[in-house]
XYZ file of C-alpha atoms in Angstrom:
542
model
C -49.367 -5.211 -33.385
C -49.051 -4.046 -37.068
C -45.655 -2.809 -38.132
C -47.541 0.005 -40.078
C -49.362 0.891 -37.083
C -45.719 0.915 -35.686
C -44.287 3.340 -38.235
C -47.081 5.906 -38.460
C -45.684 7.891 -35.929
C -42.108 8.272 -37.107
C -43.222 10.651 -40.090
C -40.446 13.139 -39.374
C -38.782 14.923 -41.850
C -35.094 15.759 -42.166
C -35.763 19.427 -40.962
C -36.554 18.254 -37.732
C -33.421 16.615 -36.820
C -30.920 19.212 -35.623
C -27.454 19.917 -36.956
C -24.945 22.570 -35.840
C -24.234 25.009 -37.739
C -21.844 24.779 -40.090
C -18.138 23.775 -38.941
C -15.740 26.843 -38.713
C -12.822 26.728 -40.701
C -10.449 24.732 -38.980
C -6.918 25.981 -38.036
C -4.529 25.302 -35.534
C -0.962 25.946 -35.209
C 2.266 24.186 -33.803
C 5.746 25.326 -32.967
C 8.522 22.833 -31.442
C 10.013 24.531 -28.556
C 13.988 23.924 -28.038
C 12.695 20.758 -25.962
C 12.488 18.799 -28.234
C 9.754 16.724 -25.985
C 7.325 19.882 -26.277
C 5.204 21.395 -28.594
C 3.063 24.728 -28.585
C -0.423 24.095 -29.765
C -3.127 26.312 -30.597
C -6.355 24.540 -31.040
C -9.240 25.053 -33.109
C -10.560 27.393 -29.874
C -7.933 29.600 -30.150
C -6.770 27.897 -26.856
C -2.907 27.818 -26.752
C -0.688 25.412 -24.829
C 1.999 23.158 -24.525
C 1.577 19.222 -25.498
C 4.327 17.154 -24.299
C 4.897 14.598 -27.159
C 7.902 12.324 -25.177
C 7.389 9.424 -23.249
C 7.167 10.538 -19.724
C 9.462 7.939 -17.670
C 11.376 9.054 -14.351
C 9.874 12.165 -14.144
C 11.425 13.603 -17.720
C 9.949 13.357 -21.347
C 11.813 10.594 -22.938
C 11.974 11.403 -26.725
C 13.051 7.925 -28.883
C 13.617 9.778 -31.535
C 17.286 10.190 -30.386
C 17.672 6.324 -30.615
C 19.019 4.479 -33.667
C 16.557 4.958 -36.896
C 15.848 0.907 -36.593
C 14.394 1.588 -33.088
C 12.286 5.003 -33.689
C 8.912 4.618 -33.180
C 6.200 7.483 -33.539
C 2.386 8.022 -34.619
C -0.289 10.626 -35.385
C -3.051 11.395 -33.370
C -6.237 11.923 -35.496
C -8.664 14.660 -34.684
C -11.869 12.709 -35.771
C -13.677 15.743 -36.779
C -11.602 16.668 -39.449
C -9.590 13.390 -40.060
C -6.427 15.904 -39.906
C -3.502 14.459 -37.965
C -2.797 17.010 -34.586
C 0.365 15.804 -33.866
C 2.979 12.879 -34.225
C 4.034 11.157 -30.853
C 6.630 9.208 -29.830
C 5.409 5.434 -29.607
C 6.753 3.350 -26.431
C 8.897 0.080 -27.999
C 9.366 -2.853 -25.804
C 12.505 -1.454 -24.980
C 10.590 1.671 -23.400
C 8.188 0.176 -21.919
C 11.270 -1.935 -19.904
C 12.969 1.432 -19.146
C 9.404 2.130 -17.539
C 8.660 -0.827 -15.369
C 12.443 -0.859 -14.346
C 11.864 2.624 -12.823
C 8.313 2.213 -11.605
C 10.027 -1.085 -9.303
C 12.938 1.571 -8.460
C 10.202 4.009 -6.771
C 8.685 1.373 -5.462
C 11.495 0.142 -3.477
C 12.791 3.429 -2.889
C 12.396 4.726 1.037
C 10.880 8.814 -0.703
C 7.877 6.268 -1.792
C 7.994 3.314 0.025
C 8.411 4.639 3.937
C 6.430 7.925 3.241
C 3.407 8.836 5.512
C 0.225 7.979 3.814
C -0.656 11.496 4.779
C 1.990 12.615 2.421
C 0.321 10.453 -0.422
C -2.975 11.674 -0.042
C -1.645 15.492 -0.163
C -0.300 14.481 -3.040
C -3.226 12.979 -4.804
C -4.885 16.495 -3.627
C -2.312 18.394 -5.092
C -2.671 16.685 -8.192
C -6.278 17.362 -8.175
C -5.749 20.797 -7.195
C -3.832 21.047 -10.226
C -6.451 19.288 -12.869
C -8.965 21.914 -11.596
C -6.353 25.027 -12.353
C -5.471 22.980 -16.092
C -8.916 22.020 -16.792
C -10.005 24.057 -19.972
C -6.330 22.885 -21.410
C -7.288 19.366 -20.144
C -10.593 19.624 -21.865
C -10.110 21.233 -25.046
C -7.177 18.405 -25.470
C -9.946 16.002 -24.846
C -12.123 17.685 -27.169
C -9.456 17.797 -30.388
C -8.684 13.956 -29.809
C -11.418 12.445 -29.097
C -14.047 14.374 -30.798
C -16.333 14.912 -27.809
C -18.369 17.967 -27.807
C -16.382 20.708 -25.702
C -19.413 21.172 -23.131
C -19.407 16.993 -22.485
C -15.177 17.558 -21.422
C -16.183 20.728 -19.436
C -18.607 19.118 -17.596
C -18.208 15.672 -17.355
C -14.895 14.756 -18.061
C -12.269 16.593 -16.264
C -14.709 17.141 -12.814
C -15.149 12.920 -12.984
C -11.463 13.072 -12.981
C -10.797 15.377 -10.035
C -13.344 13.949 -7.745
C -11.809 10.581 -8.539
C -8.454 11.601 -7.244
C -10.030 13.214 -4.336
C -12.480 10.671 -2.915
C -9.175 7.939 -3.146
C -6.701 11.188 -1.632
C -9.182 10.633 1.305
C -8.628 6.862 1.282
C -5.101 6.882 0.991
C -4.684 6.982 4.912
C -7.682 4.265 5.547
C -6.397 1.408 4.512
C -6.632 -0.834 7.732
C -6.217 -4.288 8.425
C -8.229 -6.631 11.059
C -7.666 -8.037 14.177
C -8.285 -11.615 15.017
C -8.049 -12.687 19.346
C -7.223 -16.603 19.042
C -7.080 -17.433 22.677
C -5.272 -16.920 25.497
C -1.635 -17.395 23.344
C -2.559 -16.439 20.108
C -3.306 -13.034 18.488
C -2.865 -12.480 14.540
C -3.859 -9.451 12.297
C -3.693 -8.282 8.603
C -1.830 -5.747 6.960
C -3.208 -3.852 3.316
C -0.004 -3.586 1.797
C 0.404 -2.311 -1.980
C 1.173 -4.810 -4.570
C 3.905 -3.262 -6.282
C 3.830 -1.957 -10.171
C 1.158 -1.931 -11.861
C 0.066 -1.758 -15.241
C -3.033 0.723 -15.894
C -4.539 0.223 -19.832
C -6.636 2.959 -20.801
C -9.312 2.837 -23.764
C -9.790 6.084 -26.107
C -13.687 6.155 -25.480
C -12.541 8.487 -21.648
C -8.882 9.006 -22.093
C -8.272 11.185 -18.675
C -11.744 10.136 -17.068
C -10.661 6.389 -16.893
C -6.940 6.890 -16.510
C -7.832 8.395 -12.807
C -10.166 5.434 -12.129
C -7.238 3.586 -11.794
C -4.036 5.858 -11.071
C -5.873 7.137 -8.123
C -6.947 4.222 -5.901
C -3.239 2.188 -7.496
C -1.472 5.385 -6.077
C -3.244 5.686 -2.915
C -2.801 2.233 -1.905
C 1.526 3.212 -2.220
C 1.501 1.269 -5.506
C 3.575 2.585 -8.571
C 2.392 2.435 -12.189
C 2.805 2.579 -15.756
C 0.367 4.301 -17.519
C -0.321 3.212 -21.105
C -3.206 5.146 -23.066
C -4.731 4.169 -26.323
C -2.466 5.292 -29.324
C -5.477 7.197 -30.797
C -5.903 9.266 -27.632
C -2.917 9.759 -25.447
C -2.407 13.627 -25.441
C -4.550 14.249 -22.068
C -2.009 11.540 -20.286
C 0.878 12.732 -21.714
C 0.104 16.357 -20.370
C -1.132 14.564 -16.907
C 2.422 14.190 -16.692
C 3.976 18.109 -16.266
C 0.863 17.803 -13.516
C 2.277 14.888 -11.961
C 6.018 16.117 -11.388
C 4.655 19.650 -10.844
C 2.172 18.152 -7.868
C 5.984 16.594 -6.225
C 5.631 12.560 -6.917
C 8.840 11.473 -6.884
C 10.467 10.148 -9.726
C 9.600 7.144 -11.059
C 5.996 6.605 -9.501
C 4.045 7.724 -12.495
C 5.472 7.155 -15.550
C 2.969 7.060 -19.382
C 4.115 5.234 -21.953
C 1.647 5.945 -25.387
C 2.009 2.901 -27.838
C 0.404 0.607 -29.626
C -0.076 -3.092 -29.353
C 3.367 -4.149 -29.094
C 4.144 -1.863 -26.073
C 0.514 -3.264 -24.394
C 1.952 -6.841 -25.006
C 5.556 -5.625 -23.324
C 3.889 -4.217 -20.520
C 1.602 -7.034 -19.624
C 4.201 -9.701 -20.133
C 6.641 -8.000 -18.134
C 7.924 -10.219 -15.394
C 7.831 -7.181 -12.190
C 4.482 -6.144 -13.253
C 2.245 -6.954 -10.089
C -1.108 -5.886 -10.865
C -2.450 -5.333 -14.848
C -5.461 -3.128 -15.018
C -7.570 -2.798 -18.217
C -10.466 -1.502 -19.897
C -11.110 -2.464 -23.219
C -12.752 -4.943 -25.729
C -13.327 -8.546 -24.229
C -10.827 -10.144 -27.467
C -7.737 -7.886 -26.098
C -8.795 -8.793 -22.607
C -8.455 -12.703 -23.541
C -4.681 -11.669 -24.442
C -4.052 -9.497 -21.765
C -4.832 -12.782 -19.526
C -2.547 -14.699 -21.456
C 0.410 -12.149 -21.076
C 0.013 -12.456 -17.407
C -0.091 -16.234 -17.216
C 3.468 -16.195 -16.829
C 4.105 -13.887 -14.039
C 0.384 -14.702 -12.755
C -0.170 -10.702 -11.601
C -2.887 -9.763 -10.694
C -6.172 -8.440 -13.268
C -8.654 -6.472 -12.930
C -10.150 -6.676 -16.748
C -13.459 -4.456 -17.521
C -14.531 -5.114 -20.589
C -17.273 -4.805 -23.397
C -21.394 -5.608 -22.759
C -24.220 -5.819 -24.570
C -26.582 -3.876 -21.710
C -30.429 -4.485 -21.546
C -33.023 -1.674 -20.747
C -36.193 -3.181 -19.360
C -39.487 -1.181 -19.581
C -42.248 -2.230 -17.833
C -45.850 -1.240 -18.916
C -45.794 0.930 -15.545
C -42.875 2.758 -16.494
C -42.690 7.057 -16.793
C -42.723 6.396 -20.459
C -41.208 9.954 -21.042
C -37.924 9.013 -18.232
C -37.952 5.746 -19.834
C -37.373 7.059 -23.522
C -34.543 10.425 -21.753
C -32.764 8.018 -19.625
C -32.459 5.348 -22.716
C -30.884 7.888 -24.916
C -28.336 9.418 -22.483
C -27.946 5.603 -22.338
C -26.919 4.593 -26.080
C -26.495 8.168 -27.330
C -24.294 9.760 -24.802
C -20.326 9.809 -25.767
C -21.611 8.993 -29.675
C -22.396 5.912 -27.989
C -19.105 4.797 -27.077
C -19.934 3.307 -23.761
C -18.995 0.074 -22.701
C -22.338 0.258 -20.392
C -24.186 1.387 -23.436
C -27.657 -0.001 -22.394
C -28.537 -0.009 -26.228
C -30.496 -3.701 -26.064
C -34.127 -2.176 -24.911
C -36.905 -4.491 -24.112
C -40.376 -3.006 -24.139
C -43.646 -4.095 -23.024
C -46.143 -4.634 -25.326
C -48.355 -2.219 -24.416
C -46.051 0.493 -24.396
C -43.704 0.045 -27.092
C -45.338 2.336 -29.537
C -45.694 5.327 -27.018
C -41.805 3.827 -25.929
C -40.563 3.849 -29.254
C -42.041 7.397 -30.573
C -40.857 8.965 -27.499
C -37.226 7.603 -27.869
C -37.205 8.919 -31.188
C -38.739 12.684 -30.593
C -36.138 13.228 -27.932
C -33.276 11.836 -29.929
C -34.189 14.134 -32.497
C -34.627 17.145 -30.425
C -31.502 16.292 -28.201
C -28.901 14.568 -30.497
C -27.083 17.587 -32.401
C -24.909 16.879 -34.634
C -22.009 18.596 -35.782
C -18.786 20.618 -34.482
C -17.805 19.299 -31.144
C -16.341 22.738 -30.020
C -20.083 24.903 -30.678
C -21.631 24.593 -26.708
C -25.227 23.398 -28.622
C -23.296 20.509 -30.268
C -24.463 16.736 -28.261
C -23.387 14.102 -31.143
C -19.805 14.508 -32.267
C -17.749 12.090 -34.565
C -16.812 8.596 -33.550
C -13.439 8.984 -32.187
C -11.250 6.294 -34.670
C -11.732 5.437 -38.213
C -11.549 2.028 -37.048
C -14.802 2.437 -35.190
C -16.275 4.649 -37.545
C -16.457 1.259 -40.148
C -17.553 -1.067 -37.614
C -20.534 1.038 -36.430
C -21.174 1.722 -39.755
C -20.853 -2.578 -41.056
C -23.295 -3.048 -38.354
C -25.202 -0.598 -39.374
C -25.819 -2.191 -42.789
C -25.748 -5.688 -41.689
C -29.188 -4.689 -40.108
C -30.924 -3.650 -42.931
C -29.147 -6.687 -44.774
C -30.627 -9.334 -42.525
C -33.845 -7.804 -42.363
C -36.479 -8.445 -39.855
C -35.538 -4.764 -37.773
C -36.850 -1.396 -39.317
C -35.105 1.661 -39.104
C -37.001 4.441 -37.176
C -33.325 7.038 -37.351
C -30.475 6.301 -39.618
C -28.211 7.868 -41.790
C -29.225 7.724 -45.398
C -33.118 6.982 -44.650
C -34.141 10.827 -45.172
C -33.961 11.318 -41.409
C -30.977 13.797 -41.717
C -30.040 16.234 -42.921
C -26.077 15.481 -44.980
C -23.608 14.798 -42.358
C -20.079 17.115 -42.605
C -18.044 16.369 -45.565
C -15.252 15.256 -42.978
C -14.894 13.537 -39.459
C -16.012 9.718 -38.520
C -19.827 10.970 -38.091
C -22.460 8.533 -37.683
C -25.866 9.531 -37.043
C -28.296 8.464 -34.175
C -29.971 5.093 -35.250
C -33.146 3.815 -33.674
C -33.656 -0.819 -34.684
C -37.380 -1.539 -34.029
C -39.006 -4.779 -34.036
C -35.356 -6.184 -33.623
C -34.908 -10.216 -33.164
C -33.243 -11.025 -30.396
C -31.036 -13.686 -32.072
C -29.705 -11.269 -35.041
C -26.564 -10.057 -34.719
C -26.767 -5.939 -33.654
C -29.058 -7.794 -30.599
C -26.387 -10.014 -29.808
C -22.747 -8.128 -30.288
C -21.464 -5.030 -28.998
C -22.070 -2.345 -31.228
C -19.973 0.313 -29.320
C -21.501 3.390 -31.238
C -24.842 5.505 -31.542
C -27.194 2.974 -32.334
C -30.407 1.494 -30.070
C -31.772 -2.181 -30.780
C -35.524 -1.849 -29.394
C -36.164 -6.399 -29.235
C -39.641 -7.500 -30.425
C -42.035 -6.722 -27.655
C -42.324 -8.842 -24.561
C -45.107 -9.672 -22.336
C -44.542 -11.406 -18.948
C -41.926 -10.673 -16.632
C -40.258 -13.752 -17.023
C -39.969 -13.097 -20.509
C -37.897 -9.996 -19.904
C -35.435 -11.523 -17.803
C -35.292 -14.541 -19.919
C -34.567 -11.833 -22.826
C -31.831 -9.768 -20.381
C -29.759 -12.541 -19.809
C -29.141 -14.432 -23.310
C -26.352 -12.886 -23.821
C -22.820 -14.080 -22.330
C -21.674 -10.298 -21.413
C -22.851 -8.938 -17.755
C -21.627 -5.263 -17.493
C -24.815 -3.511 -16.632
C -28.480 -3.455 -17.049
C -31.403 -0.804 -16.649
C -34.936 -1.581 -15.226
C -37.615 1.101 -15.582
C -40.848 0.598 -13.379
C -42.400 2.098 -10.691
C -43.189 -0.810 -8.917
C -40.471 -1.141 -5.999
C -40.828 -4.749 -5.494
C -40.872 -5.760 -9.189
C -37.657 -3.327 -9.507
C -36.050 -5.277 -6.645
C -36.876 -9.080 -7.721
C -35.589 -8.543 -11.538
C -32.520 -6.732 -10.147
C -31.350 -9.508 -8.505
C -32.544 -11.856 -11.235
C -31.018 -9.905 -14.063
C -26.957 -11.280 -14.694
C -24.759 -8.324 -14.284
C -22.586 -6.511 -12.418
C -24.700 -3.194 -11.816
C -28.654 -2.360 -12.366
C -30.234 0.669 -12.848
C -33.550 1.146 -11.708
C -35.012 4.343 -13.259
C -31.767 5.844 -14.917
C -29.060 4.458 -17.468
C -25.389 5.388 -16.913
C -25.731 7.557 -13.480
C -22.601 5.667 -11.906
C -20.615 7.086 -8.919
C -16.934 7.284 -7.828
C -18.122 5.653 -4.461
C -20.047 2.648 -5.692
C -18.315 -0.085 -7.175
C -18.350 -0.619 -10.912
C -17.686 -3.841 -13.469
C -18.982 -6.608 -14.455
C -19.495 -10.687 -14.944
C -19.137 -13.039 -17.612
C -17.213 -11.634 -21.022
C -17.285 -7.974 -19.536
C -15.124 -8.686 -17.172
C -13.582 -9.596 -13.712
C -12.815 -7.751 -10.993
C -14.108 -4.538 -9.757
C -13.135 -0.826 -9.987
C -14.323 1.907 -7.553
C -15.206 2.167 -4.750
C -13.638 0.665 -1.691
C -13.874 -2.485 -3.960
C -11.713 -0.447 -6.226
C -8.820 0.494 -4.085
C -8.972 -3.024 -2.273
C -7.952 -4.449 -6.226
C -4.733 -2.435 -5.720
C -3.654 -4.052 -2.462
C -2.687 -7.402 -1.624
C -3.619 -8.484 2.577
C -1.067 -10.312 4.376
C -1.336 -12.280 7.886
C 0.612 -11.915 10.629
C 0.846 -14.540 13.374
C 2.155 -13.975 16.800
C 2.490 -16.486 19.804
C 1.629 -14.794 22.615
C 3.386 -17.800 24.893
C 2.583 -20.943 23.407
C 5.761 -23.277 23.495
C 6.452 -26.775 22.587
């Protein structure tokens, strides 16, 4: 197979690839209310409301601010669209994040949590949902301004993930049963689910409110109490979660959200009552997260980055194939840690494959001003991430050997806005598997289509050289073939036919460097709980 013969079909201009229109000018505007912990927003919508900018601990918005200059700690959160800060936070200290675990074990202990009905706690999860749903273009226009997430992805994936989260574990919260084990004629024993106690719930900025209720909801359910940390670039969503919270009637102490940085991550997860850590994040801060809990040995459940495969067989749709594999490394600006941007293509079909993947990406991808409803590719959501995507980027074309069907200065695009972390859709062909976008997480909008395979064997061989094991995709419509390379392929979930479709009631993580444990799910509320035995003699004496 020629490369020319390979290229012919990507003569696409920069006219065809579409762009929003351009961005309105931007405005928003804040006033401090005489709480000091709350702010009036109005953002670039023209949606007004009020961002809580404390640390929410015990029910009330903490503001360090009123400590001693040497202990202040505060940040701004970015909107990545514009690059203009929003707002400035408070930032949790160690000393906060102590003043948070110390009331999360309070609740915990306390008979208004401890003894109450698990109906109660599942009316309460409800309540809380109840109360997303009422808040939800708030919740998503927050998620919108700082993330950078096109407003229609927030309105319609975001905040409903969120609420049927809390409402499939509501309906678990009074299921959690033990078993029951007859040992003969003088023995009887049975278990008890019993929750673990506080627990420490790390949230990425890639689905700030999305993955904060993947693991308050089953860690709340199961009676446990938490401390919610979100990533410093994204913590607005979470911090208004919290008026929602004491509004819904938790008592004090049972939720509490601590926004910080590093330091208040490494607090939290060395903290000797911390029960249970739960993070998502990159597989490096993972590694230390494990090593903070050494000490205390609490329990992890760690989900963490992956370099996904996408199999397509030579009996593949070839049109599904190419839609499903873009909603699979486009979607989100391609900040997915299930991105399944490592595609392996048949031989026969990689051309059609490849020229299909890039007409759709073209037609589907716009780029532009998250809030316009026609908008599908906003910004990266950090600076940070905006340089990595982009070294990668160039250390492709540096090592040569992978062509560049879509990328940003290649005459594909049209110019990208002046401002905001935007990085366009880029399609690697004829990519070695050994270079380095094949073999390290990416995290961003760009697709690695490997040099063409031709066996099975070869494909599976190809899936699993890699030492992640988040997720993989298979696309064939051969049931038996879809079966046996499901179970050969080294991950935690397969696709067969789609990319990304996952569900609140199937368990989700990974193996290897993406992870252990599992979230969702029964799986997911089972990670919250902790099973004890009890043994009782029924008569036997000595």
């Amino acid at each position: 197979m020629s490369r020319s013969r390979l290229l012919r079909c990507y003569n696409l201009y920069a006219s065809d690839f579409p762009i929003s229109s351009v961005f309105r000018k931007r405005t928003f505007t804040t006033s401090r209310s005489r709480n000091d912990q709350m702010t009036t927003l109005t953002a670039p919508n023209g949606h007004t409301f009020i961002q809580p900018t404390g640390l929410f601990i015990n029910n009330a918005f903490i503001n360090n601010t009123l400590l001693p200059s040497q202990a202040r700690s505060t940040f701004d959160t970015i909107d990545p669209s514009t690059e203009l800060p929003i707002i400035t936070l408070c930032s949790a200290t160690p000393s906060d994040v102590d003043q948070a675990v110390t009331a999360a074990n309070r609740a915990f202990n306390s008979p208004s949590w401890r003894d109450v009905d698990a109906n109660h706690r599942r009316d309460l999860l409800l309540r809380l949902a109840s109360l997303i749903e009422q808040h939800a273009h708030t919740l998503a226009t927050i998620e919108t301004w700082d993330t950078g997430k096109p407003i229609t992805s927030t309105t319609e994936f975001d905040i409903p993930d969120a609420i049927s989260t809390l409402k499939y574990y509501a309906g678990w919260a009074d299921k959690l049963t033990g078993s029951s084990h007859s040992l003969g004629p003088s023995k009887w024993a049975y278990t008890i689910r019993e929750p673990l106690g506080v627990c420490a719930l790390i949230v990425p900025w890639n689905y700030p409110i999305s993955l904060s209720m993947w693991k308050l909801a089953p860690a709340l359910a199961a009676g446990n109490t938490v401390v919610l940390k979100p990533s410093e670039h994204t913590s607005l969503s979470a911090l208004y979660l919290g008026q929602l919270i004491r509004e819904a009637g938790f008592p004090a102490g049972v939720v509490n959200i601590v926004p910080g940085d590093s330091t208040a991550g490494e607090a939290l997860c060395s903290h000797p009552d911390v029960a249970k850590i739960s993070f998502t994040g990159s597989t490096t801060t993972a590694q230390s997260v494990m090593r903070s809990a050494s000490e205390s040995l609490a329990s992890l459940t760690l989900e963490t980055g992956g370099k996904s495969p996408l199999i397509v067989f030579e009996d593949a749709d070839i049109d599904q194939a190419a839609k499903w594999a873009h909603s699979g490394v486009m979607a989100n600006s391609g900040q997915i840690c299930t991105s399944t941007a490592n595609m392996i293509v048949h031989k026969n079909v990689y051309v059609q494959f490849v020229c299909a993947l890039r007409e759709y990406t073209l037609k589907t991808s716009v780029i532009g001003d998250p809030w316009q409803s026609r908008t599908f590719h906003g910004p990266q959501t950090t600076k940070a991430q905006y340089e990595r995507v982009s070294s990668y980027i160039s250390t492709a074309k540096r090592e040569g050997g992978a062509t560049a069907t879509l990328s940003t200065g290649t005459g594909d695009f049209p110019a990208l806005p002046d401002k905001g972390y935007f990085i366009a859709p880029t399609i690697f062909i004829l990519v070695n598997p050994s270079s380095t976008v094949a073999r390290e997480e990416i995290f961003g909008p760009v697709a690695t289509v490997l040099l063409p395979f031709d066996t099975e064997e070869e494909a599976i061989e190809l899936a699993n050289d890699t030492r992640y094991g988040l997720a993989a995709s298979v696309f064939t419509q051969d049931v038996a073939k879809a079966h046996r390379v499901a179970k050969s392929i080294k991950t935690g979930m397969v696709w067969v036919n789609s990319s990304q479709d996952c569900d609140v009631r199937v368990p989700f993580g990974g193996v290897g460097l993406s992870g252990v444990g599992r979230e969702l799910g029964e799986e997911g509320l089972r990670a919250f709980t902790t099973e004890k035995s009890v043994h009782v003699n029924l008569g036997m004496r000595l």
